[in-house]
PDB file of C-alpha atoms in Angstrom:
ATOM      1  CA  MET A   1       0.000   0.000   0.000  1.00 67.00           C
ATOM      2  CA  THR A   2       1.451   3.322  -1.087  1.00 82.00           C
ATOM      3  CA  VAL A   3       1.493   6.591   0.809  1.00 81.00           C
ATOM      4  CA  ASP A   4      -0.966   8.117  -1.683  1.00 82.00           C
ATOM      5  CA  SER A   5      -3.509   5.333  -1.096  1.00 83.00           C
ATOM      6  CA  ILE A   6      -3.203   5.752   2.689  1.00 84.00           C
ATOM      7  CA  ILE A   7      -3.767   9.504   2.369  1.00 86.00           C
ATOM      8  CA  MET A   8      -6.784   8.833   0.126  1.00 86.00           C
ATOM      9  CA  ILE A   9      -8.290   6.450   2.702  1.00 86.00           C
ATOM     10  CA  ILE A  10      -7.754   8.992   5.493  1.00 88.00           C
ATOM     11  CA  LYS A  11      -9.454  11.691   3.394  1.00 87.00           C
ATOM     12  CA  LYS A  12     -12.462   9.440   2.775  1.00 87.00           C
ATOM     13  CA  ILE A  13     -12.730   8.612   6.474  1.00 89.00           C
ATOM     14  CA  ILE A  14     -12.605  12.325   7.377  1.00 90.00           C
ATOM     15  CA  ASP A  15     -15.124  13.129   4.647  1.00 87.00           C
ATOM     16  CA  ILE A  16     -17.618  10.499   5.817  1.00 89.00           C
ATOM     17  CA  SER A  17     -17.098  11.422   9.479  1.00 88.00           C
ATOM     18  CA  LEU A  18     -17.834  15.105   8.824  1.00 85.00           C
ATOM     19  CA  VAL A  19     -21.017  14.203   6.936  1.00 85.00           C
ATOM     20  CA  TRP A  20     -22.220  11.991   9.795  1.00 84.00           C
ATOM     21  CA  ILE A  21     -21.392  14.664  12.388  1.00 82.00           C
ATOM     22  CA  LEU A  22     -23.340  17.255  10.399  1.00 76.00           C
ATOM     23  CA  PHE A  23     -26.247  14.835   9.961  1.00 77.00           C
ATOM     24  CA  TYR A  24     -26.227  14.027  13.684  1.00 76.00           C
ATOM     25  CA  GLN A  25     -26.232  17.708  14.697  1.00 69.00           C
ATOM     26  CA  ILE A  26     -29.129  18.466  12.343  1.00 70.00           C
ATOM     27  CA  LEU A  27     -31.199  15.582  13.744  1.00 72.00           C
ATOM     28  CA  LYS A  28     -30.303  16.624  17.307  1.00 67.00           C
ATOM     29  CA  ASN A  29     -31.527  20.174  16.688  1.00 64.00           C
ATOM     30  CA  ILE A  30     -34.670  18.939  14.952  1.00 64.00           C
ATOM     31  CA  ARG A  31     -35.466  16.709  17.934  1.00 65.00           C
ATOM     32  CA  ASN A  32     -35.260  19.695  20.316  1.00 60.00           C
ATOM     33  CA  ASN A  33     -37.402  21.926  18.109  1.00 62.00           C
ATOM     34  CA  VAL A  34     -41.085  21.017  18.136  1.00 64.00           C
ATOM     35  CA  LYS A  35     -41.942  22.826  14.897  1.00 64.00           C
ATOM     36  CA  LEU A  36     -39.066  21.271  12.965  1.00 67.00           C
ATOM     37  CA  SER A  37     -39.899  17.844  14.400  1.00 71.00           C
ATOM     38  CA  LEU A  38     -43.399  18.124  12.951  1.00 71.00           C
ATOM     39  CA  LEU A  39     -41.925  19.352   9.664  1.00 73.00           C
ATOM     40  CA  PHE A  40     -39.538  16.391   9.528  1.00 76.00           C
ATOM     41  CA  LYS A  41     -42.392  13.944  10.194  1.00 79.00           C
ATOM     42  CA  GLY A  42     -44.480  15.574   7.454  1.00 81.00           C
ATOM     43  CA  VAL A  43     -41.673  15.269   4.898  1.00 82.00           C
ATOM     44  CA  ALA A  44     -41.111  11.624   5.859  1.00 83.00           C
ATOM     45  CA  MET A  45     -44.829  10.927   5.455  1.00 88.00           C
ATOM     46  CA  VAL A  46     -44.876  12.463   1.962  1.00 85.00           C
ATOM     47  CA  LEU A  47     -41.892  10.333   0.892  1.00 85.00           C
ATOM     48  CA  ILE A  48     -43.508   7.169   2.291  1.00 89.00           C
ATOM     49  CA  LEU A  49     -46.768   7.930   0.441  1.00 89.00           C
ATOM     50  CA  LYS A  50     -44.780   8.456  -2.777  1.00 86.00           C
ATOM     51  CA  LEU A  51     -43.132   5.041  -2.421  1.00 88.00           C
ATOM     52  CA  VAL A  52     -46.499   3.417  -1.703  1.00 88.00           C
ATOM     53  CA  SER A  53     -48.143   5.110  -4.702  1.00 86.00           C
ATOM     54  CA  ASP A  54     -45.326   3.984  -7.003  1.00 86.00           C
ATOM     55  CA  PHE A  55     -45.522   0.417  -5.684  1.00 86.00           C
ATOM     56  CA  PHE A  56     -49.291   0.117  -6.180  1.00 85.00           C
ATOM     57  CA  GLY A  57     -49.368   2.178  -9.383  1.00 85.00           C
ATOM     58  CA  LEU A  58     -51.509   5.012  -8.019  1.00 85.00           C
ATOM     59  CA  ASN A  59     -50.857   7.445 -10.848  1.00 86.00           C
ATOM     60  CA  THR A  60     -53.034  10.370  -9.706  1.00 86.00           C
ATOM     61  CA  VAL A  61     -51.698  10.335  -6.150  1.00 84.00           C
ATOM     62  CA  GLY A  62     -48.165   9.871  -7.467  1.00 84.00           C
ATOM     63  CA  LEU A  63     -48.514  12.877  -9.784  1.00 86.00           C
ATOM     64  CA  LEU A  64     -49.744  15.119  -6.957  1.00 87.00           C
ATOM     65  CA  LEU A  65     -46.923  13.974  -4.711  1.00 85.00           C
ATOM     66  CA  GLU A  66     -44.383  14.686  -7.446  1.00 86.00           C
ATOM     67  CA  TYR A  67     -45.566  18.311  -7.571  1.00 84.00           C
ATOM     68  CA  ILE A  68     -45.341  18.503  -3.784  1.00 84.00           C
ATOM     69  CA  ILE A  69     -41.820  17.065  -3.791  1.00 83.00           C
ATOM     70  CA  MET A  70     -40.802  19.404  -6.636  1.00 84.00           C
ATOM     71  CA  TRP A  71     -42.060  22.676  -5.122  1.00 84.00           C
ATOM     72  CA  GLY A  72     -42.268  21.681  -1.456  1.00 80.00           C
ATOM     73  CA  PRO A  73     -38.651  22.478  -0.496  1.00 80.00           C
ATOM     74  CA  LEU A  74     -38.991  26.077  -1.713  1.00 81.00           C
ATOM     75  CA  ALA A  75     -42.262  26.531   0.172  1.00 78.00           C
ATOM     76  CA  LEU A  76     -40.810  25.015   3.344  1.00 74.00           C
ATOM     77  CA  ILE A  77     -37.755  27.287   3.218  1.00 76.00           C
ATOM     78  CA  ILE A  78     -40.015  30.339   2.989  1.00 79.00           C
ATOM     79  CA  ILE A  79     -42.517  29.219   5.644  1.00 73.00           C
ATOM     80  CA  PHE A  80     -39.985  27.863   8.151  1.00 69.00           C
ATOM     81  CA  GLN A  81     -37.238  30.424   7.577  1.00 73.00           C
ATOM     82  CA  PRO A  82     -36.943  31.426  11.307  1.00 69.00           C
ATOM     83  CA  GLU A  83     -36.703  27.796  12.472  1.00 65.00           C
ATOM     84  CA  ILE A  84     -34.154  26.860   9.808  1.00 67.00           C
ATOM     85  CA  ARG A  85     -32.044  29.904  10.643  1.00 67.00           C
ATOM     86  CA  ASN A  86     -32.208  28.995  14.329  1.00 64.00           C
ATOM     87  CA  VAL A  87     -30.957  25.456  13.620  1.00 61.00           C
ATOM     88  CA  LEU A  88     -28.092  26.717  11.444  1.00 64.00           C
ATOM     89  CA  GLU A  89     -27.062  29.143  14.193  1.00 60.00           C
ATOM     90  CA  GLN A  90     -27.039  26.354  16.776  1.00 58.00           C
ATOM     91  CA  LEU A  91     -25.063  23.831  14.706  1.00 55.00           C
ATOM     92  CA  GLY A  92     -21.709  25.297  15.690  1.00 51.00           C
ATOM     93  CA  ARG A  93     -22.557  25.785  19.335  1.00 48.00           C
ATOM     94  CA  THR A  94     -21.275  23.441  21.989  1.00 45.00           C
ATOM     95  CA  GLN A  95     -22.358  22.988  25.581  1.00 44.00           C
ATOM     96  CA  LEU A  96     -19.705  25.488  26.678  1.00 41.00           C
ATOM     97  CA  LEU A  97     -21.637  28.199  24.889  1.00 40.00           C
ATOM     98  CA  GLY A  98     -24.834  27.138  26.577  1.00 42.00           C
ATOM     99  CA  ARG A  99     -24.670  26.278  30.231  1.00 45.00           C
ATOM    100  CA  HIS A 100     -21.464  28.018  31.359  1.00 46.00           C
ATOM    101  CA  LYS A 101     -20.483  25.203  33.665  1.00 55.00           C
ATOM    102  CA  VAL A 102     -21.738  21.858  34.839  1.00 70.00           C
ATOM    103  CA  LEU A 103     -23.346  22.514  38.194  1.00 81.00           C
ATOM    104  CA  THR A 104     -22.450  20.410  41.199  1.00 85.00           C
ATOM    105  CA  VAL A 105     -25.181  18.747  43.255  1.00 88.00           C
ATOM    106  CA  ASP A 106     -25.006  21.516  45.861  1.00 90.00           C
ATOM    107  CA  GLU A 107     -25.185  24.238  43.190  1.00 90.00           C
ATOM    108  CA  ARG A 108     -28.197  22.584  41.545  1.00 92.00           C
ATOM    109  CA  GLU A 109     -29.964  22.294  44.883  1.00 94.00           C
ATOM    110  CA  ARG A 110     -29.265  25.937  45.652  1.00 95.00           C
ATOM    111  CA  LEU A 111     -30.474  26.961  42.183  1.00 95.00           C
ATOM    112  CA  VAL A 112     -33.747  25.091  42.628  1.00 96.00           C
ATOM    113  CA  TYR A 113     -34.130  26.348  46.214  1.00 97.00           C
ATOM    114  CA  GLU A 114     -33.732  30.024  45.259  1.00 97.00           C
ATOM    115  CA  ILE A 115     -36.152  29.743  42.322  1.00 97.00           C
ATOM    116  CA  VAL A 116     -38.749  27.898  44.379  1.00 97.00           C
ATOM    117  CA  GLN A 117     -38.456  30.417  47.233  1.00 97.00           C
ATOM    118  CA  ALA A 118     -38.953  33.272  44.771  1.00 97.00           C
ATOM    119  CA  VAL A 119     -41.961  31.786  42.963  1.00 97.00           C
ATOM    120  CA  ASP A 120     -43.550  30.827  46.296  1.00 97.00           C
ATOM    121  CA  TYR A 121     -43.421  34.458  47.440  1.00 97.00           C
ATOM    122  CA  MET A 122     -44.589  35.792  44.071  1.00 97.00           C
ATOM    123  CA  ARG A 123     -47.545  33.412  43.756  1.00 96.00           C
ATOM    124  CA  LYS A 124     -48.800  34.475  47.180  1.00 96.00           C
ATOM    125  CA  ALA A 125     -48.315  38.165  46.359  1.00 96.00           C
ATOM    126  CA  ARG A 126     -49.785  37.782  42.823  1.00 95.00           C
ATOM    127  CA  ILE A 127     -46.589  39.003  41.171  1.00 95.00           C
ATOM    128  CA  GLY A 128     -46.254  37.878  37.555  1.00 95.00           C
ATOM    129  CA  ALA A 129     -42.927  36.351  36.545  1.00 96.00           C
ATOM    130  CA  LEU A 130     -41.198  34.488  33.713  1.00 97.00           C
ATOM    131  CA  ILE A 131     -37.939  32.694  34.558  1.00 97.00           C
ATOM    132  CA  VAL A 132     -36.054  30.898  31.777  1.00 97.00           C
ATOM    133  CA  ILE A 133     -33.183  28.523  32.556  1.00 96.00           C
ATOM    134  CA  GLU A 134     -30.688  27.974  29.756  1.00 94.00           C
ATOM    135  CA  ARG A 135     -29.416  24.456  29.175  1.00 90.00           C
ATOM    136  CA  ASP A 136     -27.355  23.093  26.260  1.00 84.00           C
ATOM    137  CA  TYR A 137     -28.456  25.607  23.623  1.00 83.00           C
ATOM    138  CA  SER A 138     -27.351  29.194  23.943  1.00 82.00           C
ATOM    139  CA  LEU A 139     -29.936  31.947  24.428  1.00 89.00           C
ATOM    140  CA  SER A 140     -27.441  34.634  23.437  1.00 85.00           C
ATOM    141  CA  ASN A 141     -29.825  36.053  20.812  1.00 85.00           C
ATOM    142  CA  TYR A 142     -32.297  36.969  23.543  1.00 92.00           C
ATOM    143  CA  ILE A 143     -29.627  38.013  26.032  1.00 91.00           C
ATOM    144  CA  GLU A 144     -28.162  40.546  23.589  1.00 88.00           C
ATOM    145  CA  LYS A 145     -31.459  42.448  23.408  1.00 90.00           C
ATOM    146  CA  ALA A 146     -32.160  42.347  27.159  1.00 94.00           C
ATOM    147  CA  LYS A 147     -30.867  44.296  30.151  1.00 94.00           C
ATOM    148  CA  LYS A 148     -27.661  42.654  31.403  1.00 93.00           C
ATOM    149  CA  VAL A 149     -27.505  41.737  35.075  1.00 93.00           C
ATOM    150  CA  TYR A 150     -24.701  39.166  35.568  1.00 91.00           C
ATOM    151  CA  ALA A 151     -25.475  38.623  39.243  1.00 94.00           C
ATOM    152  CA  ASP A 152     -25.487  35.635  41.567  1.00 93.00           C
ATOM    153  CA  LEU A 153     -28.881  33.998  41.706  1.00 95.00           C
ATOM    154  CA  SER A 154     -30.976  34.754  44.776  1.00 96.00           C
ATOM    155  CA  SER A 155     -34.687  34.688  45.519  1.00 96.00           C
ATOM    156  CA  ASP A 156     -34.592  38.305  46.726  1.00 96.00           C
ATOM    157  CA  LEU A 157     -33.109  39.488  43.441  1.00 96.00           C
ATOM    158  CA  LEU A 158     -35.696  37.574  41.400  1.00 96.00           C
ATOM    159  CA  ILE A 159     -38.516  39.046  43.467  1.00 96.00           C
ATOM    160  CA  SER A 160     -37.147  42.579  43.136  1.00 95.00           C
ATOM    161  CA  ILE A 161     -36.824  42.226  39.336  1.00 95.00           C
ATOM    162  CA  PHE A 162     -40.468  41.182  38.926  1.00 95.00           C
ATOM    163  CA  PHE A 163     -41.850  43.527  41.574  1.00 94.00           C
ATOM    164  CA  PRO A 164     -44.684  45.693  40.158  1.00 91.00           C
ATOM    165  CA  ASN A 165     -43.652  49.005  38.587  1.00 87.00           C
ATOM    166  CA  ASN A 166     -40.101  47.728  38.080  1.00 88.00           C
ATOM    167  CA  PRO A 167     -39.183  48.594  34.450  1.00 87.00           C
ATOM    168  CA  LEU A 168     -37.961  45.028  33.890  1.00 86.00           C
ATOM    169  CA  HIS A 169     -40.881  43.124  35.368  1.00 86.00           C
ATOM    170  CA  ASP A 170     -42.740  42.705  32.057  1.00 86.00           C
ATOM    171  CA  GLY A 171     -39.937  40.734  30.411  1.00 90.00           C
ATOM    172  CA  GLY A 172     -38.292  37.451  31.316  1.00 95.00           C
ATOM    173  CA  VAL A 173     -35.202  36.589  33.308  1.00 97.00           C
ATOM    174  CA  ILE A 174     -32.547  34.284  31.815  1.00 96.00           C
ATOM    175  CA  ILE A 175     -30.457  32.126  34.138  1.00 96.00           C
ATOM    176  CA  GLN A 176     -27.161  30.654  32.931  1.00 93.00           C
ATOM    177  CA  GLY A 177     -25.582  28.162  35.287  1.00 90.00           C
ATOM    178  CA  ASP A 178     -26.247  29.569  38.756  1.00 90.00           C
ATOM    179  CA  ARG A 179     -26.254  33.253  37.742  1.00 93.00           C
ATOM    180  CA  ILE A 180     -28.890  35.672  36.474  1.00 95.00           C
ATOM    181  CA  THR A 181     -27.551  36.882  33.131  1.00 94.00           C
ATOM    182  CA  CYS A 182     -30.241  39.344  32.091  1.00 95.00           C
ATOM    183  CA  ALA A 183     -33.748  40.645  32.747  1.00 96.00           C
ATOM    184  CA  GLY A 184     -36.445  42.118  30.529  1.00 94.00           C
ATOM    185  CA  ALA A 185     -35.832  39.488  27.848  1.00 95.00           C
ATOM    186  CA  VAL A 186     -38.445  39.119  25.103  1.00 94.00           C
ATOM    187  CA  PHE A 187     -39.177  35.631  23.760  1.00 94.00           C
ATOM    188  CA  PRO A 188     -41.160  34.362  20.757  1.00 90.00           C
ATOM    189  CA  THR A 189     -44.778  33.561  21.607  1.00 90.00           C
ATOM    190  CA  SER A 190     -46.225  30.174  20.741  1.00 87.00           C
ATOM    191  CA  ASN A 191     -48.853  29.973  18.030  1.00 81.00           C
ATOM    192  CA  SER A 192     -49.758  26.380  18.821  1.00 76.00           C
ATOM    193  CA  SER A 193     -53.446  25.571  18.469  1.00 70.00           C
ATOM    194  CA  LYS A 194     -53.153  23.402  21.589  1.00 65.00           C
ATOM    195  CA  VAL A 195     -52.453  26.423  23.800  1.00 73.00           C
ATOM    196  CA  ASN A 196     -55.278  27.306  26.164  1.00 75.00           C
ATOM    197  CA  LYS A 197     -56.991  30.507  25.010  1.00 75.00           C
ATOM    198  CA  ARG A 198     -56.857  31.824  28.583  1.00 78.00           C
ATOM    199  CA  PHE A 199     -53.064  31.925  28.471  1.00 84.00           C
ATOM    200  CA  GLY A 200     -51.553  35.388  28.428  1.00 87.00           C
ATOM    201  CA  THR A 201     -48.339  36.651  26.874  1.00 90.00           C
ATOM    202  CA  ARG A 202     -46.118  35.216  29.623  1.00 92.00           C
ATOM    203  CA  HIS A 203     -47.406  31.685  29.186  1.00 93.00           C
ATOM    204  CA  ARG A 204     -47.200  31.865  25.400  1.00 92.00           C
ATOM    205  CA  ALA A 205     -43.653  33.219  25.615  1.00 94.00           C
ATOM    206  CA  ALA A 206     -42.705  30.485  28.084  1.00 94.00           C
ATOM    207  CA  LEU A 207     -43.985  27.854  25.664  1.00 93.00           C
ATOM    208  CA  GLY A 208     -42.537  29.603  22.613  1.00 92.00           C
ATOM    209  CA  ILE A 209     -38.941  29.531  23.895  1.00 93.00           C
ATOM    210  CA  VAL A 210     -39.093  25.829  24.844  1.00 93.00           C
ATOM    211  CA  GLU A 211     -40.510  24.995  21.414  1.00 88.00           C
ATOM    212  CA  GLU A 212     -37.370  26.424  19.817  1.00 85.00           C
ATOM    213  CA  THR A 213     -34.722  25.498  22.421  1.00 88.00           C
ATOM    214  CA  ASP A 214     -34.167  23.018  25.256  1.00 89.00           C
ATOM    215  CA  ALA A 215     -34.593  25.708  27.927  1.00 94.00           C
ATOM    216  CA  ILE A 216     -36.879  25.417  30.962  1.00 96.00           C
ATOM    217  CA  SER A 217     -39.473  28.119  31.699  1.00 97.00           C
ATOM    218  CA  VAL A 218     -41.166  28.822  35.023  1.00 97.00           C
ATOM    219  CA  VAL A 219     -44.213  31.108  35.025  1.00 97.00           C
ATOM    220  CA  VAL A 220     -46.107  32.809  37.821  1.00 96.00           C
ATOM    221  CA  SER A 221     -49.520  34.122  36.804  1.00 94.00           C
ATOM    222  CA  GLU A 222     -50.117  37.722  37.839  1.00 92.00           C
ATOM    223  CA  GLU A 223     -53.914  37.279  37.823  1.00 92.00           C
ATOM    224  CA  THR A 224     -54.250  33.966  39.659  1.00 92.00           C
ATOM    225  CA  GLY A 225     -50.847  33.259  41.223  1.00 93.00           C
ATOM    226  CA  ARG A 226     -50.840  29.829  39.579  1.00 95.00           C
ATOM    227  CA  LEU A 227     -47.535  28.196  38.691  1.00 96.00           C
ATOM    228  CA  SER A 228     -46.595  26.653  35.362  1.00 96.00           C
ATOM    229  CA  VAL A 229     -43.508  24.982  33.947  1.00 96.00           C
ATOM    230  CA  ALA A 230     -42.769  24.716  30.216  1.00 95.00           C
ATOM    231  CA  VAL A 231     -40.234  22.178  28.959  1.00 94.00           C
ATOM    232  CA  LYS A 232     -39.634  20.114  25.796  1.00 89.00           C
ATOM    233  CA  GLY A 233     -42.373  21.859  23.839  1.00 87.00           C
ATOM    234  CA  GLU A 234     -45.063  21.369  26.513  1.00 90.00           C
ATOM    235  CA  ILE A 235     -46.464  23.528  29.290  1.00 92.00           C
ATOM    236  CA  PHE A 236     -47.735  22.135  32.575  1.00 94.00           C
ATOM    237  CA  TYR A 237     -50.290  24.611  33.900  1.00 92.00           C
ATOM    238  CA  ASN A 238     -51.502  25.158  37.469  1.00 92.00           C
ATOM    239  CA  ILE A 239     -49.082  22.792  39.208  1.00 96.00           C
ATOM    240  CA  SER A 240     -48.088  22.762  42.867  1.00 96.00           C
ATOM    241  CA  LEU A 241     -44.919  24.230  44.327  1.00 96.00           C
ATOM    242  CA  ASP A 242     -43.632  20.711  45.032  1.00 96.00           C
ATOM    243  CA  ASP A 243     -44.244  19.772  41.393  1.00 97.00           C
ATOM    244  CA  VAL A 244     -42.199  22.784  40.286  1.00 97.00           C
ATOM    245  CA  ARG A 245     -39.374  21.737  42.608  1.00 96.00           C
ATOM    246  CA  MET A 246     -39.369  18.119  41.415  1.00 96.00           C
ATOM    247  CA  MET A 247     -39.546  19.054  37.727  1.00 96.00           C
ATOM    248  CA  LEU A 248     -36.601  21.437  38.071  1.00 96.00           C
ATOM    249  CA  ILE A 249     -34.528  18.857  39.942  1.00 94.00           C
ATOM    250  CA  ASP A 250     -35.296  16.216  37.315  1.00 93.00           C
ATOM    251  CA  GLU A 251     -34.707  18.426  34.266  1.00 93.00           C
ATOM    252  CA  LEU A 252     -31.495  19.990  35.610  1.00 92.00           C
ATOM    253  CA  ARG A 253     -29.911  16.624  36.330  1.00 87.00           C
ATOM    254  CA  PRO A 254     -26.838  16.125  34.095  1.00 79.00           C
ATOM    255  CA  LYS A 255     -27.238  13.712  31.215  1.00 67.00           C
ATOM    256  CA  GLN A 256     -24.543  11.478  32.702  1.00 58.00           C
ATOM    257  CA  ASP A 257     -26.773  10.957  35.746  1.00 52.00           C
ATOM    258  CA  ASP A 258     -29.687   9.998  33.483  1.00 52.00           C
ATOM    259  CA  ASP A 259     -27.524   7.471  31.637  1.00 51.00           C
ATOM    260  CA  TYR A 260     -26.352   6.025  34.953  1.00 46.00           C
ATOM    261  CA  LEU A 261     -29.914   5.697  36.249  1.00 49.00           C
ATOM    262  CA  ASP A 262     -30.992   4.008  33.002  1.00 50.00           C
ATOM    263  CA  GLU A 263     -28.159   1.499  33.333  1.00 49.00           C
ATOM    264  CA  VAL A 264     -29.078   0.767  36.950  1.00 42.00           C
ATOM    265  CA  SER A 265     -32.736   0.289  35.993  1.00 52.00           C
ATOM    266  CA  SER A 266     -31.767  -2.081  33.164  1.00 51.00           C
ATOM    267  CA  GLU A 267     -29.558  -4.142  35.471  1.00 49.00           C
ATOM    268  CA  GLU A 268     -32.356  -4.366  38.065  1.00 50.00           C
ATOM    269  CA  GLU A 269     -34.834  -5.537  35.423  1.00 50.00           C
ATOM    270  CA  GLU A 270     -32.414  -8.206  34.174  1.00 52.00           C
ATOM    271  CA  ALA A 271     -31.810  -9.381  37.735  1.00 50.00           C
TER     272      ALA A 271
END
């Protein structure tokens, strides 16, 4: 084997590896974006129907699907331009650009404690609030347009930010790691037909940001004092304070811990 052939093999390996990495990152971002997940399922369904129509000789259906496949990509690019742009922006981001550091058990407990203490006070006082916790995907686009804080997280600071007549209380707070990065952040509102019509701007914004990223949103209703948590494209409305605490603890657990628990569960089932 010559040197040129070895170099050629290495180039092919690098080429294939880069393609698979790109493909993996695209699928990873699609999985964490509810709208793009639905889009991906729709495209897959159209392709499956085309194969079925060709197999059974359904000419009329096949012709319609050919037009859809021909002009569909252009229509999808126009309709889903914001989502596609968001995925392309996230492709080059690593976890270091998202959560600034992996929190220790004590830091996670303190984070959850301070948030729960704050929302408990605000629900009793009927103070509206929207708290967004960044995870793997960076929220820098929203941070850039908000009022920078860069302060250690505390329940007193959260309460003071959302206190009535505070200029920042209408927006949302973004937490990175165990620090409050900014306040007065504005998030995209969800247009999902499944959203309760009684939901106000805060709840729709809380759902909108988790539809596009893997963040966690905690909402306190100003009118009713009810608590809600939005995560993974869903919003859990009117839940108890203990439910908020348990959901935050579960969702903020590092992925390594989840993998370990899955392995333990599998071993117990086999035993």
